[in-house]
Coordinates of C-alpha atoms in Angstrom, one line a residue:
X1 CA -53.4 -58.5 72.0
X2 CA -52.1 -61.7 70.1
X3 CA -55.3 -63.2 70.3
X4 CA -57.2 -60.2 68.7
X5 CA -54.2 -60.0 66.3
X6 CA -54.8 -63.9 65.1
X7 CA -58.9 -63.3 64.9
X8 CA -58.3 -60.6 62.7
X9 CA -55.6 -62.3 60.6
X10 CA -57.8 -65.6 60.7
X11 CA -61.2 -63.3 59.8
X12 CA -59.3 -61.6 56.8
X13 CA -57.9 -65.1 55.4
X14 CA -61.2 -66.6 55.5
X15 CA -62.9 -63.6 53.5
X16 CA -60.2 -63.9 50.9
X17 CA -60.5 -67.8 50.7
X18 CA -64.5 -67.3 50.3
X19 CA -64.3 -64.5 47.6
X20 CA -61.7 -66.7 45.6
X21 CA -64.2 -69.8 45.7
X22 CA -67.0 -67.8 44.8
X23 CA -65.2 -66.0 41.8
X24 CA -64.5 -69.6 40.2
X25 CA -67.8 -71.5 41.2
X26 CA -66.2 -74.2 43.1
X27 CA -68.5 -76.5 45.3
X28 CA -66.1 -76.9 48.3
X29 CA -66.6 -78.1 51.4
X30 CA -65.1 -76.5 54.5
X31 CA -63.5 -78.7 56.8
X32 CA -63.5 -78.4 60.8
X33 CA -60.3 -76.6 60.6
X34 CA -60.8 -74.7 57.8
X35 CA -59.2 -76.3 54.9
X36 CA -61.4 -76.2 52.1
X37 CA -61.7 -79.3 49.4
X38 CA -63.6 -79.9 46.1
X39 CA -63.1 -83.3 44.8
X40 CA -63.8 -82.5 41.3
X41 CA -63.1 -86.1 40.1
X42 CA -64.1 -88.8 41.9
X43 CA -61.9 -91.7 42.7
X44 CA -63.1 -95.2 42.4
X45 CA -60.7 -96.9 45.0
X46 CA -61.4 -96.9 48.9
X47 CA -61.3 -93.6 50.9
X48 CA -58.1 -92.5 52.5
X49 CA -57.8 -93.4 56.1
X50 CA -55.4 -92.3 58.6
X51 CA -51.9 -93.7 58.4
X52 CA -52.5 -95.1 55.0
X53 CA -49.6 -94.9 52.6
X54 CA -50.7 -93.5 49.0
X55 CA -48.8 -91.9 46.3
X56 CA -49.8 -88.3 45.9
X57 CA -49.1 -85.6 43.1
X58 CA -49.8 -82.0 43.4
X59 CA -49.3 -78.5 42.4
X60 CA -49.5 -75.6 44.8
X61 CA -50.1 -72.1 44.1
X62 CA -50.8 -68.8 46.1
X63 CA -53.9 -67.5 46.6
X64 CA -53.2 -64.8 43.8
X65 CA -52.6 -67.2 41.3
X66 CA -48.8 -67.3 41.1
X67 CA -47.3 -71.1 41.0
X68 CA -45.3 -72.1 43.5
X69 CA -44.5 -75.4 43.0
X70 CA -45.5 -77.8 40.1
X71 CA -45.8 -81.6 39.8
X72 CA -44.3 -82.6 43.5
X73 CA -44.8 -86.6 43.4
X74 CA -44.4 -88.2 47.1
X75 CA -45.1 -91.4 48.7
X76 CA -47.7 -89.9 51.6
X77 CA -48.5 -91.5 55.0
X78 CA -52.0 -89.8 55.6
X79 CA -52.0 -88.3 59.3
X80 CA -48.3 -88.2 59.6
X81 CA -47.3 -84.6 58.0
X82 CA -45.4 -82.1 59.9
X83 CA -46.2 -79.3 57.6
X84 CA -49.2 -78.5 55.8
X85 CA -51.6 -80.4 58.2
X86 CA -54.6 -78.9 56.4
X87 CA -53.4 -81.2 53.6
X88 CA -53.6 -84.5 55.8
X89 CA -57.2 -83.2 56.4
X90 CA -58.1 -82.7 53.0
X91 CA -56.4 -86.1 51.6
X92 CA -58.5 -88.2 54.1
X93 CA -61.6 -86.7 52.5
X94 CA -60.8 -88.2 49.3
X95 CA -60.3 -91.7 47.4
X96 CA -57.6 -93.5 45.7
X97 CA -58.0 -91.9 42.0
X98 CA -59.3 -88.5 43.4
X99 CA -58.6 -85.1 42.1
X100 CA -59.4 -82.3 44.2
X101 CA -58.6 -78.5 44.8
X102 CA -57.6 -77.8 48.1
X103 CA -57.1 -74.7 50.1
X104 CA -55.5 -74.0 53.1
X105 CA -55.2 -71.0 55.3
X106 CA -51.8 -70.2 56.1
X107 CA -52.0 -71.7 59.7
X108 CA -53.1 -75.2 58.3
X109 CA -50.2 -74.6 55.8
X110 CA -46.9 -73.1 56.2
X111 CA -47.8 -70.5 59.0
X112 CA -46.1 -67.4 59.6
X113 CA -42.6 -68.4 58.6
X114 CA -43.5 -69.9 55.0
X115 CA -41.0 -72.7 53.9
X116 CA -37.9 -70.9 53.7
X117 CA -38.0 -70.8 50.0
X118 CA -40.9 -70.3 47.8
X119 CA -43.9 -70.1 50.1
X120 CA -43.9 -66.8 51.7
X121 CA -44.9 -65.8 55.1
X122 CA -48.7 -66.5 56.2
X123 CA -49.3 -67.7 52.6
X124 CA -53.0 -68.9 51.4
X125 CA -52.3 -71.9 49.6
X126 CA -54.3 -73.5 47.1
X127 CA -53.4 -77.2 45.8
X128 CA -54.5 -79.3 43.2
X129 CA -54.0 -82.9 44.0
X130 CA -54.1 -86.2 42.5
X131 CA -54.2 -89.5 44.7
X132 CA -52.6 -92.1 42.5

């Protein structure tokens, strides 16, 4: 039963993400695990590699448009994230100086538990990120 429930949730989130992207006309790439990336400003540096240390700034909103967190800045080691593993996958598609929209289905964000603060259970996240 759990397998079928998870498939249903994944299918529902996929539909919601596809509709969201279509409404905005974004040209997003779907990564193998399901995260979406649209690099709307190309960076001029080298591509981010696994375990590269970079400084990123990003906003997080829910797929319904509600702003959750604004201007989070952090030193980030690509591939070492324990939460939001989809962000790792997306960042490694970017270059230094890139700006991108990233959409994470809940299983690649904070999952069924949320973050215990502002991100609700099973939230699909839309991230506007810049690699500084």
